[in-house]
XYZ file of C-alpha atoms in Angstrom:
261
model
C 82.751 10.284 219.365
C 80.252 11.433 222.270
C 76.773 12.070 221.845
C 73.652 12.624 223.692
C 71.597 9.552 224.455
C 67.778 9.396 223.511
C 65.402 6.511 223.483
C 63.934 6.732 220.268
C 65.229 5.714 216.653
C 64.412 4.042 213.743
C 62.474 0.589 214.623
C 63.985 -2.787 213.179
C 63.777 -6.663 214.247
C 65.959 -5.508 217.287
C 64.856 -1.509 217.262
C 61.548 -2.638 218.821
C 63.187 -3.484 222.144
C 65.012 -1.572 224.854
C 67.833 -3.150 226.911
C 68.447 -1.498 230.665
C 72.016 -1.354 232.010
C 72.793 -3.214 235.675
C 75.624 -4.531 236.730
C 76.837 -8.382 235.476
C 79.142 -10.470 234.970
C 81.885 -8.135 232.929
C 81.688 -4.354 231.810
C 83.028 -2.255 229.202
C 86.219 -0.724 230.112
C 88.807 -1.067 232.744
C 87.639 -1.837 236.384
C 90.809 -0.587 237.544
C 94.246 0.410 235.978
C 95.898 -2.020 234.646
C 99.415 -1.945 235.193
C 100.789 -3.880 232.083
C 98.394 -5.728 229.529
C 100.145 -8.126 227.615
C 99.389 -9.455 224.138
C 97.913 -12.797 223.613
C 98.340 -14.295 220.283
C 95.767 -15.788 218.394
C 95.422 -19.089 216.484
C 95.943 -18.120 212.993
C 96.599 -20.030 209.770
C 98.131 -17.599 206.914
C 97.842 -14.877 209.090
C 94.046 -15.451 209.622
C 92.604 -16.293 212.783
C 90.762 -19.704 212.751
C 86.946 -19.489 213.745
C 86.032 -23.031 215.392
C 81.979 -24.189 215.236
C 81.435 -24.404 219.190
C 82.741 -20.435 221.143
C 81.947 -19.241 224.504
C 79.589 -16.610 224.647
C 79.477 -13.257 226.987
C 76.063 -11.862 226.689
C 76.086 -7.896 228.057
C 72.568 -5.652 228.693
C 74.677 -2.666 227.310
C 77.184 -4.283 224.384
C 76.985 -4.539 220.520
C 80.575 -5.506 219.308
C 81.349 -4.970 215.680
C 83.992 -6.407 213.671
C 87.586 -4.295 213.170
C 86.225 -2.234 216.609
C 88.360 -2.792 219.801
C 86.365 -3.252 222.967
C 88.086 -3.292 226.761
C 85.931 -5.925 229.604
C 86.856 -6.142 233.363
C 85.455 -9.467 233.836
C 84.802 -9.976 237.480
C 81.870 -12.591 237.884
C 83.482 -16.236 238.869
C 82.098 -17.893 235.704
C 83.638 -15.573 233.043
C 86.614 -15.326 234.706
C 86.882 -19.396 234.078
C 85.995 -18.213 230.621
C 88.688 -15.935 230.087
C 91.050 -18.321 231.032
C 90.004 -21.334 228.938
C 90.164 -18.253 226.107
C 93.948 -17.970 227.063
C 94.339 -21.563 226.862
C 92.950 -22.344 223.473
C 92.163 -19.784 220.333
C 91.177 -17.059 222.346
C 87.753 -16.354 220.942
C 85.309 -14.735 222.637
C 81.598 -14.186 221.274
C 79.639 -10.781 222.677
C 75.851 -11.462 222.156
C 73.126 -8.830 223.959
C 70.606 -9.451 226.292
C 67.235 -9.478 225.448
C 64.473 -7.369 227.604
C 63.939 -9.049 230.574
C 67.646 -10.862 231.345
C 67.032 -9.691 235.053
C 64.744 -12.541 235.401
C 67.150 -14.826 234.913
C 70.184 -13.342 234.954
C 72.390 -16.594 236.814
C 71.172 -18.613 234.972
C 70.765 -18.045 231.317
C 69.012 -15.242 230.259
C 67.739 -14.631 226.770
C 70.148 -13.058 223.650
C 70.024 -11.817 220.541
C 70.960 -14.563 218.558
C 72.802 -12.565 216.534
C 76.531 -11.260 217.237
C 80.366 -11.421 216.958
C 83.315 -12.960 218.188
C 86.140 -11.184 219.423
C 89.635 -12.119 219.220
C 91.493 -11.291 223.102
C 94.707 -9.332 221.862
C 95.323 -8.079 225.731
C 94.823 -9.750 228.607
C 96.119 -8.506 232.482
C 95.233 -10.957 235.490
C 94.125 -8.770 238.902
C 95.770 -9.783 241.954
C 92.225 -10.638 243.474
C 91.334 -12.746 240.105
C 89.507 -10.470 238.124
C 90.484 -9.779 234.156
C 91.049 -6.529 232.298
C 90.920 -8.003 228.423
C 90.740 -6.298 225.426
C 88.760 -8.042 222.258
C 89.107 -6.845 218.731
C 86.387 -7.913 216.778
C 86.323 -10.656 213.994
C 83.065 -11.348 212.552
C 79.312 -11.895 212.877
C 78.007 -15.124 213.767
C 74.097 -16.706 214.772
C 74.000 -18.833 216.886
C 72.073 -22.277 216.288
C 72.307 -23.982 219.698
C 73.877 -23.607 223.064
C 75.738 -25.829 225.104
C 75.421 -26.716 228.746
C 78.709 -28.461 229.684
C 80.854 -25.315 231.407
C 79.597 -22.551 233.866
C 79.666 -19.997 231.386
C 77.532 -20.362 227.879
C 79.093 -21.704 224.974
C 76.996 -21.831 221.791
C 77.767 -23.954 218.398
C 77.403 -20.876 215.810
C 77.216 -20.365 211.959
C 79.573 -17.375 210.439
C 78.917 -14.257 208.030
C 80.597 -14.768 205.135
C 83.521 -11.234 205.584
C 81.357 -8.154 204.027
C 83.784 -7.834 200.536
C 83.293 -4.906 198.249
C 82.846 -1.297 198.652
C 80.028 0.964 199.794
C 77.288 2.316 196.957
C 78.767 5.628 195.503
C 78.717 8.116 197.157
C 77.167 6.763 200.508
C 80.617 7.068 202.780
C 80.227 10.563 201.455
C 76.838 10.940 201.949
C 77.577 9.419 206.008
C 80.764 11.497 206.390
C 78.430 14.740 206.103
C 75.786 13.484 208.610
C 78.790 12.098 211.029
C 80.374 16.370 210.211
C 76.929 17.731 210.474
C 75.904 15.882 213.631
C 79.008 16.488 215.668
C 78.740 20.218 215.192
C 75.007 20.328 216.437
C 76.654 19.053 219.476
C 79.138 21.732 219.809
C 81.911 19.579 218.811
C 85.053 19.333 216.633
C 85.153 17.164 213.746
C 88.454 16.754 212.401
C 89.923 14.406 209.585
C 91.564 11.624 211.464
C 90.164 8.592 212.526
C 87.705 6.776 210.318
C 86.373 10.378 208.818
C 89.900 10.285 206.961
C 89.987 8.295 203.886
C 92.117 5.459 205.409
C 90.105 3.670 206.883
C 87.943 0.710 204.316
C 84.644 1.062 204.586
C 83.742 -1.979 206.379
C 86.285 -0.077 209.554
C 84.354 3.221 208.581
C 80.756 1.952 208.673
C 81.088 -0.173 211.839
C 83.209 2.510 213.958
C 80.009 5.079 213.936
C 77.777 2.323 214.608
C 79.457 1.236 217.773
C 80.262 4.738 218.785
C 77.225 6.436 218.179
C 75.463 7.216 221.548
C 71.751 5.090 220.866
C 69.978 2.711 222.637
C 71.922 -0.775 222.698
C 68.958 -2.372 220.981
C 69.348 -0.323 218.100
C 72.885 -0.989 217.893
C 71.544 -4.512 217.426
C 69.585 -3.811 214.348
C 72.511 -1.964 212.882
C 74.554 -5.476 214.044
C 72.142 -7.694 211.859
C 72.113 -5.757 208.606
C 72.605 -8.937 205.785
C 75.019 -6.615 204.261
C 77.537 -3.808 204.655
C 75.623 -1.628 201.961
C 72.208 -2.443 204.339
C 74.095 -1.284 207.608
C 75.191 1.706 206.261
C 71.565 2.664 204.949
C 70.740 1.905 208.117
C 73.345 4.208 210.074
C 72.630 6.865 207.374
C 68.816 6.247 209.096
C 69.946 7.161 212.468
C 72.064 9.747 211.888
C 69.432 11.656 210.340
C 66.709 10.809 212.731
C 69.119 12.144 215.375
C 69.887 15.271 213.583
C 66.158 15.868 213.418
C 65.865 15.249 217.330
C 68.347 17.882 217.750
C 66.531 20.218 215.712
C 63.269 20.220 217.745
C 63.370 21.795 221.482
C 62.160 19.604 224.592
C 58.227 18.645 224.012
C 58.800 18.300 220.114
C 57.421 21.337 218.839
C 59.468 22.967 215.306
C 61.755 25.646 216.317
C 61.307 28.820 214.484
C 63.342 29.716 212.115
C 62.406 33.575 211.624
């Protein structure tokens, strides 16, 4: 899903605050091609993957992971490419947390995060010749962290875990977000079709957290979408931005009401 990007929205906790994009220590996507990414099982009981107390943490100016949404890295920076590895070793768990305003101050050492964010399992990982990383991280679930650690070159935090978002959405609210997503995509002389999450295969936890990754906003906002206490609050809160966005596109550059006569 592509959309324009704007710097205003709906203001929350993390709404408030805008992130700016520079280079660090990993970005989203490939760096270059990787030539064959190979799976890397997890450590799972029953089928489940185990979530430990103590993960290592990659904070990112420009990131919100969700859980059930697949994100590629190239890691390049020396200390998160000692992080990926110690991943491969053990239960490979990775936590994404985002930067607060102001990370350039600090940004070797340890800049400030959100506090707030989730752990990603690595399901692909591909080794550079020159040592960097292509990985690919599904996501798992939220966590906050309560303290960090300061025994490895990259961070490591001991965290507390969302209990999994269980149940369905409100009636009629994936409907009610489905028309916005339709509606929204159109006004920006796009396709919407029925695959993908806008089908009805996907739950609704997959449904409500692919649009808020996706959707083309500020990463801060993203944030406030990320800390929602519950699924039913996130999607109120997507259902928010969708329709603040549709109003943006309504109004012509300097804000003034188009006509409509």
């Amino acid at each position: 899903m592509r959309a324009v990007r704007t710097h205003r929205g709906p203001a929350g906790d993390a709404a408030r605050r805008r992130g700016r994009r520079r280079p660090t220590g990993g970005t989203p996507g490939d760096g270059a091609r990787p030539r064959a990414l190979r799976a890397v099982p997890g450590v799972r009981h029953g089928g489940a993957v185990t979530l430990p107390d103590v993960i290592p943490v990659f904070p990112l100016p420009n990131v919100v992971l969700f859980p059930q949404i697949v994100l590629p890295l190239h890691i390049f920076e020396p200390r998160y490419r000692e992080m990926v590895r110690d991943a491969a070793r053990g239960p490979r768990l990775i936590g994404m947390a985002l930067m607060r305003e102001g990370w350039q101050q600090d940004y070797h050492g340890a800049p400030p995060i959100f506090t707030t964010g989730t752990v990603g399992e690595m399901v692909r990982m591909e080794e550079l010749p020159d040592g960097r990383f292509n990985i690919v991280l599904r996501g798992l679930r939220e966590f906050v962290v309560q303290r960090e650690l300061r025994r490895r070159a990259y961070r490591e935090a001991v965290v507390i875990w969302h209990a999994p978002h269980a149940g369905t959405l409100p009636s009629g609210m994936r409907e009610g977000i489905t028309a916005l997503v339709r509606l929204y995509i159109e006004r920006l002389g796009q396709e919407a079709g029925d695959e993908g999450p806008l089908g009805a295969a996907a739950d609704d936890e997959t449904f409500v957290n692919f649009f808020a990754h996706h959707l083309d906003v500020p990463p801060v906002e993203k944030q406030a979408l990320l800390e929602a206490a519950t699924l039913a609050e996130r999607a109120a809160r997507l259902r928010d931005v969708l329709e603040f966005r549709l109003e943006e596109l309504r109004l012509p550059p300097g804000g003034a009401p188009r006509r409509t006569h």
